[in-house]
Amino acid sequence: MSSVMPLKRKIDLQYQDLVTPQRFQVYTDRQLDKIKPLRKLPEAARFAMQVVSSVLPFRVNQYVIDELIDWQNIPHDPIFQLTFPQAGMLAEHDFARMADALRAGDKQQITAVAQEIRAGLNPHPAGQQLLNVPKLGEDTLDGMQHKYRETLLFFPSQGQVCHSYCTFCFRWAQFIGDKEMRFSAKEASQLHEYLMQQTAISDLLITGGDPMVMKTSHLVNYLEPLLKPEFEHVQTIRIGTKSLTFWPQRYVTDDDADELLFLLEKLVKAGKHVALMAHYNHWREMETPIARAAIRRIRDTGTVIRSQAPLLNHINNDASVWATMWRTQVRLGIIPYYMFVERDTGARHYFEVPLAQAWQVYRQAMQQVSGLARTARGPSMSAGPGKVEIQGVSEVNGEKVFNLRFIQGRNPDWVQRPFYAQYDDQATWLDHLKPAFGEAHFFFEAEYRAMLDNAAYD
Ligand code: SF4
């Protein structure tokens, strides 16, 4: 039984007239024809959506359709690109194969073609299955990842979907039923036991899917026990979420919104640092009255909101979009935290931006904002060996190079160590880069390969 008592908070007066409760209504690939604004699109465009959503996951809710997408600006609208499948998200030959299968109408063929195409889209990037799975005694804990010494990632089973799906999602495979990709833990007790044993863990990151799709009572079961003295070492609780964009009602008008805010406040008052790691791709996501009300209410609990997002072609590949987003966030009390490089999975060819260009976008955006918005790190690749940041482009003894550093590493000793790669204006990921200055390998490669070998035989 939850010990969190309902706390009736009044919606801020300035939003009172603008925010009315809304029922959560969601559409998947089977209900594309029920989405009214799509009916105005040409038949070919609607068929293309059907083709792509037969391979990649699709889910969108009525709030996104009604309030975030500018239907006068289709297909270029960034939120439309963020949520609706586009023909270019599949390679031409894959698109043609799925289109043929759909026209033939053979269910078995459609499933077989979808599986083949998915297998070619690197569904399991960055060695997640192999390297990061923690153990309790002989039991592996497949709802958790322990990649960096001080941080534990936890994937609660009730939080493995999202209020809508992003078209570029790096966890896309878990949404189409790939069980290997579905990290999810059923047992709060396993989480607590592991945390109790691992006193080097200072940060718990609850992630998904989106943990904020869970009822507050589930969050209470996971989080409230951390107030006991044996969890004193767990100082920070981070919650990764895109609910501030896709369903801000979660914090304002949902039935258990007040209980959720009360839980956050209770954790903060007990001395925990509670951080909402908000996924924002575009400033437009923060423009609606309910999105603003949600931000205000969360901040009132003492919870810190930090923002992070990948740089994506078709959505935010523009320095002024980032500058406006970071400025808006600072005004609303959100701390800009990360610009990521699009991961090497799914529809990456549609969204990817070369590293050299990504650095230019980051740099130009930084030049347009004041110091308080320059807290965003990046562009950063969450690669197998760790988080690698592109710090710049230099010329050293006549050789053009990328300056790189580990922001986070599998070996803590790698962190903050500068290293250099040959400049390559086409490279889009760490494994495209070659060491500079005639070196045969990057300094971390041998050790990382040994980690992979050990894990394989573990
Ligand atoms: S909110 Fe996150 S996990 Fe969910 S679809 Fe978007 S990127 Fe993927």
Tab-separated table of C-alpha atoms and ligand atoms in Angstrom:
chain	number	residue	atom	x	y	z
A	1	MET	CA	0.000	0.000	0.000
A	2	SER	CA	1.413	3.347	-0.973
A	3	SER	CA	2.379	5.650	1.843
A	4	VAL	CA	2.099	8.621	-0.477
A	5	MET	CA	-0.969	10.649	0.415
A	6	PRO	CA	-2.834	12.568	-2.259
A	7	LEU	CA	-1.832	16.175	-2.192
A	8	LYS	CA	-4.234	18.490	-3.912
A	9	ARG	CA	-2.287	21.242	-5.569
A	10	LYS	CA	-3.958	23.993	-7.428
A	11	ILE	CA	-3.002	24.392	-11.050
A	12	ASP	CA	-1.223	27.722	-11.355
A	13	LEU	CA	-3.807	30.442	-11.761
A	14	GLN	CA	-2.365	31.675	-15.026
A	15	TYR	CA	-3.014	28.272	-16.594
A	16	GLN	CA	-6.334	27.509	-14.956
A	17	ASP	CA	-8.502	28.473	-17.936
A	18	LEU	CA	-6.163	26.972	-20.486
A	19	VAL	CA	-5.655	23.506	-19.060
A	20	THR	CA	-8.576	21.118	-19.167
A	21	PRO	CA	-8.272	17.384	-18.481
A	22	GLN	CA	-7.829	15.352	-21.649
A	23	ARG	CA	-8.296	11.638	-22.168
A	24	PHE	CA	-5.162	9.779	-23.310
A	25	GLN	CA	-5.924	8.403	-26.760
A	26	VAL	CA	-3.272	6.642	-28.780
A	27	TYR	CA	-2.949	5.417	-32.401
A	28	THR	CA	-0.654	2.692	-33.744
A	29	ASP	CA	0.129	1.467	-37.281
A	30	ARG	CA	-3.239	-0.327	-37.390
A	31	GLN	CA	-5.153	2.914	-36.809
A	32	LEU	CA	-3.398	5.197	-39.297
A	33	ASP	CA	-6.687	5.634	-41.166
A	34	LYS	CA	-8.352	6.934	-37.977
A	35	ILE	CA	-6.029	9.932	-37.728
A	36	LYS	CA	-8.155	12.679	-39.237
A	37	PRO	CA	-5.510	15.127	-40.549
A	38	LEU	CA	-3.838	12.269	-42.477
A	39	ARG	CA	-6.949	11.862	-44.607
A	40	LYS	CA	-6.038	15.079	-46.424
A	41	LEU	CA	-2.682	13.651	-47.566
A	42	PRO	CA	-2.266	12.001	-50.992
A	43	GLU	CA	-2.883	8.247	-51.124
A	44	ALA	CA	0.809	7.576	-51.936
A	45	ALA	CA	1.961	9.401	-48.792
A	46	ARG	CA	-0.436	7.402	-46.621
A	47	PHE	CA	0.679	4.130	-48.200
A	48	ALA	CA	4.314	5.091	-47.548
A	49	MET	CA	3.461	5.491	-43.850
A	50	GLN	CA	1.904	2.067	-43.825
A	51	VAL	CA	5.041	0.589	-45.438
A	52	VAL	CA	7.467	2.158	-42.969
A	53	SER	CA	5.306	1.468	-39.906
A	54	SER	CA	5.204	-2.205	-40.865
A	55	VAL	CA	8.937	-2.266	-40.059
A	56	LEU	CA	9.581	0.481	-37.509
A	57	PRO	CA	7.378	1.133	-34.462
A	58	PHE	CA	4.684	3.801	-34.664
A	59	ARG	CA	2.562	5.229	-31.862
A	60	VAL	CA	1.201	8.740	-31.499
A	61	ASN	CA	-1.365	10.310	-29.206
A	62	GLN	CA	-4.108	12.865	-29.759
A	63	TYR	CA	-2.321	15.653	-27.855
A	64	VAL	CA	0.680	15.422	-30.205
A	65	ILE	CA	-1.627	15.396	-33.241
A	66	ASP	CA	-3.791	18.309	-32.082
A	67	GLU	CA	-1.366	20.570	-30.281
A	68	LEU	CA	2.192	19.932	-31.362
A	69	ILE	CA	2.055	19.310	-35.114
A	70	ASP	CA	1.528	22.187	-37.535
A	71	TRP	CA	-0.526	20.444	-40.210
A	72	GLN	CA	-0.087	23.427	-42.549
A	73	ASN	CA	3.593	22.545	-42.760
A	74	ILE	CA	3.539	18.860	-43.711
A	75	PRO	CA	5.864	17.002	-44.263
A	76	HIS	CA	8.502	19.460	-42.992
A	77	ASP	CA	7.030	20.119	-39.564
A	78	PRO	CA	9.654	18.867	-37.043
A	79	ILE	CA	7.119	17.233	-34.717
A	80	PHE	CA	5.533	15.436	-37.688
A	81	GLN	CA	9.002	14.149	-38.605
A	82	LEU	CA	9.584	13.222	-34.962
A	83	THR	CA	6.512	11.020	-34.731
A	84	PHE	CA	5.206	9.999	-38.183
A	85	PRO	CA	6.923	7.492	-40.483
A	86	GLN	CA	8.438	8.920	-43.689
A	87	ALA	CA	9.285	7.033	-46.887
A	88	GLY	CA	13.009	7.878	-46.647
A	89	MET	CA	13.334	6.102	-43.288
A	90	LEU	CA	13.774	2.800	-45.134
A	91	ALA	CA	16.412	2.148	-47.799
A	92	GLU	CA	14.843	2.158	-51.273
A	93	HIS	CA	15.117	-1.589	-51.827
A	94	ASP	CA	13.705	-2.356	-48.361
A	95	PHE	CA	10.840	0.040	-48.950
A	96	ALA	CA	10.067	-1.638	-52.297
A	97	ARG	CA	10.110	-5.124	-50.725
A	98	MET	CA	7.700	-4.165	-47.972
A	99	ALA	CA	5.468	-2.267	-50.405
A	100	ASP	CA	5.248	-5.418	-52.583
A	101	ALA	CA	4.469	-7.582	-49.547
A	102	LEU	CA	1.685	-5.220	-48.430
A	103	ARG	CA	0.196	-5.111	-51.925
A	104	ALA	CA	0.223	-8.927	-52.028
A	105	GLY	CA	-1.560	-8.896	-48.651
A	106	ASP	CA	0.105	-12.111	-47.396
A	107	LYS	CA	0.525	-11.764	-43.616
A	108	GLN	CA	3.303	-14.339	-43.366
A	109	GLN	CA	5.272	-12.627	-46.101
A	110	ILE	CA	4.813	-9.218	-44.442
A	111	THR	CA	6.117	-10.570	-41.136
A	112	ALA	CA	9.073	-12.323	-42.779
A	113	VAL	CA	10.082	-9.252	-44.792
A	114	ALA	CA	9.739	-7.011	-41.708
A	115	GLN	CA	11.998	-9.312	-39.701
A	116	GLU	CA	14.639	-9.431	-42.422
A	117	ILE	CA	14.716	-5.658	-42.801
A	118	ARG	CA	14.860	-5.123	-39.028
A	119	ALA	CA	17.783	-7.523	-38.688
A	120	GLY	CA	19.745	-5.294	-41.075
A	121	LEU	CA	19.136	-2.150	-38.983
A	122	ASN	CA	21.541	-2.971	-36.120
A	123	PRO	CA	18.794	-3.508	-33.521
A	124	HIS	CA	21.251	-3.968	-30.624
A	125	PRO	CA	23.811	-1.160	-30.723
A	126	ALA	CA	26.764	-0.631	-28.339
A	127	GLY	CA	27.050	-4.168	-26.935
A	128	GLN	CA	24.224	-3.643	-24.459
A	129	GLN	CA	23.329	-7.307	-24.041
A	130	LEU	CA	26.880	-8.465	-23.675
A	131	LEU	CA	28.631	-6.013	-21.444
A	132	ASN	CA	26.374	-4.207	-19.066
A	133	VAL	CA	24.250	-6.835	-17.362
A	134	PRO	CA	24.809	-6.946	-13.590
A	135	LYS	CA	24.618	-10.064	-11.401
A	136	LEU	CA	23.261	-10.958	-7.988
A	137	GLY	CA	25.225	-14.059	-7.057
A	138	GLU	CA	24.841	-16.306	-10.105
A	139	ASP	CA	21.659	-14.599	-11.319
A	140	THR	CA	21.884	-12.036	-14.095
A	141	LEU	CA	19.592	-9.059	-13.616
A	142	ASP	CA	18.268	-8.414	-17.080
A	143	GLY	CA	16.216	-5.356	-16.106
A	144	MET	CA	19.337	-3.403	-15.265
A	145	GLN	CA	22.514	-2.156	-16.886
A	146	HIS	CA	25.631	-1.267	-14.972
A	147	LYS	CA	27.900	0.297	-17.571
A	148	TYR	CA	29.612	2.998	-15.526
A	149	ARG	CA	30.775	2.427	-11.957
A	150	GLU	CA	28.649	5.089	-10.265
A	151	THR	CA	25.455	4.780	-12.315
A	152	LEU	CA	22.868	1.999	-12.463
A	153	LEU	CA	20.247	1.984	-15.210
A	154	PHE	CA	16.959	0.400	-14.238
A	155	PHE	CA	14.215	-0.577	-16.729
A	156	PRO	CA	10.988	-1.143	-14.790
A	157	SER	CA	8.684	-3.579	-16.578
A	158	GLN	CA	5.691	-1.242	-16.381
A	159	GLY	CA	7.607	1.539	-18.135
A	160	GLN	CA	8.669	-0.117	-21.377
A	161	VAL	CA	6.493	1.889	-23.761
A	162	CYS	CA	6.230	5.647	-24.347
A	163	HIS	CA	3.305	8.043	-24.701
A	164	SER	CA	4.271	8.318	-28.384
A	165	TYR	CA	7.254	6.870	-30.242
A	166	CYS	CA	10.065	8.887	-31.779
A	167	THR	CA	10.840	7.875	-35.343
A	168	PHE	CA	14.594	7.858	-34.623
A	169	CYS	CA	14.398	5.954	-31.330
A	170	PHE	CA	17.558	3.945	-30.558
A	171	ARG	CA	15.475	1.531	-28.487
A	172	TRP	CA	13.059	0.952	-31.364
A	173	ALA	CA	13.630	-2.820	-31.379
A	174	GLN	CA	11.969	-3.284	-28.008
A	175	PHE	CA	8.772	-1.687	-29.261
A	176	ILE	CA	8.292	-4.239	-32.025
A	177	GLY	CA	8.440	-7.112	-29.579
A	178	ASP	CA	12.160	-7.918	-29.709
A	179	LYS	CA	12.482	-9.643	-26.343
A	180	GLU	CA	16.285	-9.522	-26.458
A	181	MET	CA	16.033	-5.772	-26.489
A	182	ARG	CA	13.368	-5.543	-23.849
A	183	PHE	CA	15.292	-4.839	-20.676
A	184	SER	CA	12.670	-4.897	-18.034
A	185	ALA	CA	12.716	-5.804	-14.384
A	186	LYS	CA	9.714	-7.082	-12.521
A	187	GLU	CA	11.225	-7.124	-9.110
A	188	ALA	CA	11.671	-3.999	-7.030
A	189	SER	CA	13.362	-6.249	-4.466
A	190	GLN	CA	16.161	-7.186	-6.902
A	191	LEU	CA	16.789	-3.533	-7.576
A	192	HIS	CA	16.998	-2.750	-3.882
A	193	GLU	CA	19.184	-5.746	-3.100
A	194	TYR	CA	21.642	-4.895	-5.865
A	195	LEU	CA	21.808	-1.240	-4.811
A	196	MET	CA	22.403	-2.257	-1.223
A	197	GLN	CA	25.392	-4.395	-2.263
A	198	GLN	CA	26.905	-1.878	-4.658
A	199	THR	CA	27.832	1.045	-2.477
A	200	ALA	CA	29.831	2.697	-5.288
A	201	ILE	CA	26.548	3.473	-7.051
A	202	SER	CA	25.614	7.081	-6.369
A	203	ASP	CA	23.180	7.545	-9.260
A	204	LEU	CA	20.120	5.512	-10.134
A	205	LEU	CA	18.750	6.228	-13.602
A	206	ILE	CA	15.233	4.943	-14.173
A	207	THR	CA	14.600	4.630	-17.849
A	208	GLY	CA	12.518	2.751	-20.439
A	209	GLY	CA	10.630	3.233	-22.737
A	210	ASP	CA	9.389	5.958	-20.515
A	211	PRO	CA	9.036	5.345	-16.763
A	212	MET	CA	6.449	8.114	-16.592
A	213	VAL	CA	3.891	5.887	-18.345
A	214	MET	CA	3.757	3.998	-15.015
A	215	LYS	CA	1.180	4.683	-12.400
A	216	THR	CA	2.554	6.656	-9.471
A	217	SER	CA	2.001	3.672	-7.173
A	218	HIS	CA	4.677	1.695	-9.111
A	219	LEU	CA	7.140	4.554	-8.862
A	220	VAL	CA	6.472	4.697	-5.127
A	221	ASN	CA	7.335	0.983	-4.796
A	222	TYR	CA	10.649	1.469	-6.547
A	223	LEU	CA	11.687	4.806	-5.113
A	224	GLU	CA	10.321	5.295	-1.611
A	225	PRO	CA	12.432	2.491	-0.054
A	226	LEU	CA	15.531	4.429	-1.153
A	227	LEU	CA	14.855	6.810	1.724
A	228	LYS	CA	16.046	4.136	4.172
A	229	PRO	CA	19.525	4.642	5.678
A	230	GLU	CA	20.992	1.613	3.839
A	231	PHE	CA	20.560	3.539	0.574
A	232	GLU	CA	22.332	6.654	1.770
A	233	HIS	CA	24.971	6.158	-0.978
A	234	VAL	CA	22.274	6.531	-3.677
A	235	GLN	CA	22.341	10.307	-3.759
A	236	THR	CA	20.787	11.015	-7.118
A	237	ILE	CA	17.657	9.664	-8.717
A	238	ARG	CA	17.363	10.433	-12.390
A	239	ILE	CA	14.261	9.694	-14.402
A	240	GLY	CA	14.644	9.647	-18.197
A	241	THR	CA	11.435	10.783	-19.855
A	242	LYS	CA	9.838	12.398	-22.871
A	243	SER	CA	6.514	12.839	-21.103
A	244	LEU	CA	7.049	16.593	-20.789
A	245	THR	CA	6.672	16.647	-24.568
A	246	PHE	CA	4.335	13.761	-25.351
A	247	TRP	CA	2.029	13.865	-22.303
A	248	PRO	CA	2.600	16.812	-19.945
A	249	GLN	CA	-0.851	16.014	-18.543
A	250	ARG	CA	1.036	13.417	-16.467
A	251	TYR	CA	2.057	16.218	-14.088
A	252	VAL	CA	-1.043	18.397	-14.233
A	253	THR	CA	-4.383	16.704	-14.873
A	254	ASP	CA	-3.828	12.906	-14.711
A	255	ASP	CA	-5.627	11.246	-11.794
A	256	ASP	CA	-2.416	10.538	-9.907
A	257	ALA	CA	-0.497	13.678	-10.975
A	258	ASP	CA	-0.599	15.172	-7.492
A	259	GLU	CA	0.656	11.949	-5.889
A	260	LEU	CA	3.522	11.893	-8.375
A	261	LEU	CA	4.538	15.430	-7.486
A	262	PHE	CA	4.264	14.611	-3.815
A	263	LEU	CA	6.595	11.619	-4.266
A	264	LEU	CA	9.175	13.793	-6.031
A	265	GLU	CA	8.924	16.405	-3.297
A	266	LYS	CA	9.279	13.813	-0.576
A	267	LEU	CA	12.481	12.437	-2.127
A	268	VAL	CA	13.910	15.939	-2.499
A	269	LYS	CA	13.018	16.934	1.066
A	270	ALA	CA	14.689	13.773	2.362
A	271	GLY	CA	17.940	14.928	0.760
A	272	LYS	CA	17.978	13.119	-2.582
A	273	HIS	CA	18.892	14.959	-5.731
A	274	VAL	CA	16.001	14.213	-8.087
A	275	ALA	CA	16.572	15.014	-11.748
A	276	LEU	CA	14.132	14.636	-14.600
A	277	MET	CA	16.213	13.934	-17.681
A	278	ALA	CA	13.830	15.494	-20.171
A	279	HIS	CA	14.151	14.545	-23.793
A	280	TYR	CA	13.511	17.661	-25.917
A	281	ASN	CA	14.273	17.784	-29.639
A	282	HIS	CA	12.782	21.158	-30.512
A	283	TRP	CA	11.663	24.364	-28.769
A	284	ARG	CA	8.144	23.814	-30.144
A	285	GLU	CA	7.670	21.019	-27.584
A	286	MET	CA	7.675	23.587	-24.773
A	287	GLU	CA	5.186	26.031	-26.236
A	288	THR	CA	1.781	24.722	-25.083
A	289	PRO	CA	0.192	25.993	-21.842
A	290	ILE	CA	0.048	22.475	-20.412
A	291	ALA	CA	3.731	21.844	-21.160
A	292	ARG	CA	4.584	25.069	-19.311
A	293	ALA	CA	2.295	24.143	-16.408
A	294	ALA	CA	3.985	20.737	-16.119
A	295	ILE	CA	7.461	22.294	-16.000
A	296	ARG	CA	6.374	24.780	-13.352
A	297	ARG	CA	4.762	22.104	-11.153
A	298	ILE	CA	7.775	19.778	-11.349
A	299	ARG	CA	10.147	22.596	-10.464
A	300	ASP	CA	7.972	23.499	-7.485
A	301	THR	CA	8.827	20.107	-5.966
A	302	GLY	CA	12.547	20.898	-5.968
A	303	THR	CA	13.186	18.456	-8.815
A	304	VAL	CA	15.770	19.629	-11.326
A	305	ILE	CA	14.931	19.289	-15.024
A	306	ARG	CA	17.861	18.684	-17.371
A	307	SER	CA	17.398	18.489	-21.123
A	308	GLN	CA	19.035	16.203	-23.641
A	309	ALA	CA	18.455	15.183	-27.251
A	310	PRO	CA	20.167	13.928	-30.356
A	311	LEU	CA	20.963	16.169	-33.314
A	312	LEU	CA	18.784	14.933	-36.175
A	313	ASN	CA	18.483	15.704	-39.833
A	314	HIS	CA	14.884	16.723	-40.728
A	315	ILE	CA	14.141	17.724	-37.107
A	316	ASN	CA	16.756	19.963	-35.511
A	317	ASN	CA	19.805	20.100	-37.796
A	318	ASP	CA	20.001	23.858	-37.398
A	319	ALA	CA	22.013	25.923	-34.900
A	320	SER	CA	19.214	28.457	-34.425
A	321	VAL	CA	16.758	25.693	-33.402
A	322	TRP	CA	19.185	24.567	-30.684
A	323	ALA	CA	19.937	28.116	-29.579
A	324	THR	CA	16.211	28.909	-29.276
A	325	MET	CA	15.607	25.614	-27.467
A	326	TRP	CA	18.400	26.186	-24.942
A	327	ARG	CA	17.402	29.824	-24.366
A	328	THR	CA	13.771	28.799	-23.798
A	329	GLN	CA	14.873	26.089	-21.394
A	330	VAL	CA	16.978	28.470	-19.340
A	331	ARG	CA	14.042	30.879	-19.165
A	332	LEU	CA	11.813	28.055	-17.892
A	333	GLY	CA	14.402	26.899	-15.343
A	334	ILE	CA	15.579	23.800	-17.275
A	335	ILE	CA	19.300	23.059	-17.460
A	336	PRO	CA	20.619	22.208	-20.960
A	337	TYR	CA	22.649	19.021	-20.501
A	338	TYR	CA	23.504	17.093	-23.689
A	339	MET	CA	23.501	17.250	-27.463
A	340	PHE	CA	23.885	13.660	-28.645
A	341	VAL	CA	24.929	12.226	-31.994
A	342	GLU	CA	22.208	10.020	-33.544
A	343	ARG	CA	22.895	6.375	-32.658
A	344	ASP	CA	24.030	3.743	-35.162
A	345	THR	CA	20.713	1.912	-35.361
A	346	GLY	CA	17.243	1.979	-36.944
A	347	ALA	CA	16.547	4.692	-39.511
A	348	ARG	CA	19.923	6.320	-38.858
A	349	HIS	CA	20.673	7.061	-42.531
A	350	TYR	CA	17.626	9.355	-42.594
A	351	PHE	CA	18.559	11.275	-39.457
A	352	GLU	CA	22.336	11.136	-39.240
A	353	VAL	CA	24.501	14.234	-39.487
A	354	PRO	CA	28.262	13.952	-40.140
A	355	LEU	CA	30.322	14.524	-36.984
A	356	ALA	CA	32.082	17.517	-38.551
A	357	GLN	CA	28.736	19.170	-39.251
A	358	ALA	CA	27.355	18.235	-35.827
A	359	TRP	CA	30.253	20.050	-34.207
A	360	GLN	CA	29.555	23.136	-36.340
A	361	VAL	CA	25.870	23.143	-35.326
A	362	TYR	CA	26.854	22.826	-31.656
A	363	ARG	CA	29.446	25.573	-31.918
A	364	GLN	CA	27.193	27.998	-33.783
A	365	ALA	CA	24.360	27.373	-31.312
A	366	MET	CA	26.696	27.997	-28.365
A	367	GLN	CA	27.775	31.282	-29.914
A	368	GLN	CA	24.157	32.489	-29.874
A	369	VAL	CA	23.407	31.852	-26.196
A	370	SER	CA	24.528	33.277	-22.870
A	371	GLY	CA	26.648	31.476	-20.298
A	372	LEU	CA	23.745	29.814	-18.482
A	373	ALA	CA	22.794	27.903	-21.641
A	374	ARG	CA	26.372	26.778	-22.279
A	375	THR	CA	25.971	23.902	-19.854
A	376	ALA	CA	25.068	21.545	-22.734
A	377	ARG	CA	27.831	19.079	-23.562
A	378	GLY	CA	28.327	17.624	-26.976
A	379	PRO	CA	28.067	16.575	-29.615
A	380	SER	CA	28.482	13.274	-27.813
A	381	MET	CA	28.397	9.668	-29.055
A	382	SER	CA	27.086	7.020	-26.644
A	383	ALA	CA	29.325	4.337	-28.109
A	384	GLY	CA	30.458	0.930	-26.826
A	385	PRO	CA	33.582	2.166	-24.990
A	386	GLY	CA	31.810	5.194	-23.470
A	387	LYS	CA	30.466	8.664	-24.167
A	388	VAL	CA	32.836	10.357	-26.582
A	389	GLU	CA	32.566	14.089	-27.195
A	390	ILE	CA	33.728	15.903	-30.312
A	391	GLN	CA	35.518	18.882	-28.849
A	392	GLY	CA	36.644	20.488	-32.066
A	393	VAL	CA	38.664	20.344	-35.256
A	394	SER	CA	42.333	21.380	-35.257
A	395	GLU	CA	45.386	21.292	-37.468
A	396	VAL	CA	48.469	19.815	-35.810
A	397	ASN	CA	51.738	19.678	-37.754
A	398	GLY	CA	49.801	19.998	-41.003
A	399	GLU	CA	47.326	17.185	-40.161
A	400	LYS	CA	43.629	18.035	-39.777
A	401	VAL	CA	42.190	16.179	-36.788
A	402	PHE	CA	39.124	15.788	-34.594
A	403	ASN	CA	39.834	16.556	-30.916
A	404	LEU	CA	37.946	14.012	-28.841
A	405	ARG	CA	37.524	13.113	-25.175
A	406	PHE	CA	35.664	10.592	-23.071
A	407	ILE	CA	32.937	12.249	-21.003
A	408	GLN	CA	32.221	8.811	-19.562
A	409	GLY	CA	34.193	5.589	-20.028
A	410	ARG	CA	33.995	1.886	-19.235
A	411	ASN	CA	37.314	2.400	-17.526
A	412	PRO	CA	37.066	5.550	-15.347
A	413	ASP	CA	40.723	6.194	-16.156
A	414	TRP	CA	39.756	7.060	-19.762
A	415	VAL	CA	37.511	9.947	-18.666
A	416	GLN	CA	38.661	13.429	-19.740
A	417	ARG	CA	41.686	12.031	-21.572
A	418	PRO	CA	42.047	13.882	-24.900
A	419	PHE	CA	42.676	11.848	-28.054
A	420	TYR	CA	42.720	12.572	-31.756
A	421	ALA	CA	41.245	11.120	-34.934
A	422	GLN	CA	41.919	11.873	-38.585
A	423	TYR	CA	39.471	14.471	-39.854
A	424	ASP	CA	36.782	12.871	-42.021
A	425	ASP	CA	33.909	15.013	-43.221
A	426	GLN	CA	31.719	11.967	-43.928
A	427	ALA	CA	32.174	10.078	-40.634
A	428	THR	CA	29.004	9.802	-38.558
A	429	TRP	CA	30.098	7.480	-35.709
A	430	LEU	CA	33.117	6.536	-33.636
A	431	ASP	CA	33.806	3.349	-35.588
A	432	HIS	CA	34.210	5.391	-38.795
A	433	LEU	CA	37.154	7.258	-37.280
A	434	LYS	CA	40.848	6.377	-37.607
A	435	PRO	CA	43.563	7.429	-35.157
A	436	ALA	CA	45.551	10.529	-36.132
A	437	PHE	CA	49.334	11.006	-36.310
A	438	GLY	CA	50.027	7.594	-37.856
A	439	GLU	CA	48.933	5.645	-34.763
A	440	ALA	CA	47.578	2.143	-35.437
A	441	HIS	CA	44.965	2.163	-32.661
A	442	PHE	CA	43.178	4.488	-30.286
A	443	PHE	CA	44.576	4.275	-26.738
A	444	PHE	CA	41.519	2.449	-25.335
A	445	GLU	CA	40.953	-0.105	-28.103
A	446	ALA	CA	42.968	-3.073	-26.818
A	447	GLU	CA	41.460	-2.794	-23.339
A	448	TYR	CA	37.939	-2.461	-24.724
A	449	ARG	CA	38.418	-5.509	-26.960
A	450	ALA	CA	39.597	-7.484	-23.927
A	451	MET	CA	36.446	-6.426	-22.044
A	452	LEU	CA	34.307	-7.717	-24.928
A	453	ASP	CA	36.234	-11.016	-25.044
A	454	ASN	CA	35.911	-11.508	-21.287
A	455	ALA	CA	32.196	-10.801	-21.375
A	456	ALA	CA	31.694	-13.313	-24.204
A	457	TYR	CA	33.282	-16.074	-22.094
A	458	ASP	CA	31.794	-14.998	-18.769
B	1	SF4	S1	10.764	8.740	-25.805
B	1	SF4	FE1	12.811	7.816	-25.819
B	1	SF4	S2	12.497	5.608	-25.623
B	1	SF4	FE2	10.518	6.553	-26.192
B	1	SF4	S3	10.448	6.440	-28.406
B	1	SF4	FE3	11.325	8.435	-27.920
B	1	SF4	S4	13.550	8.089	-27.918
B	1	SF4	FE4	12.560	6.081	-27.807
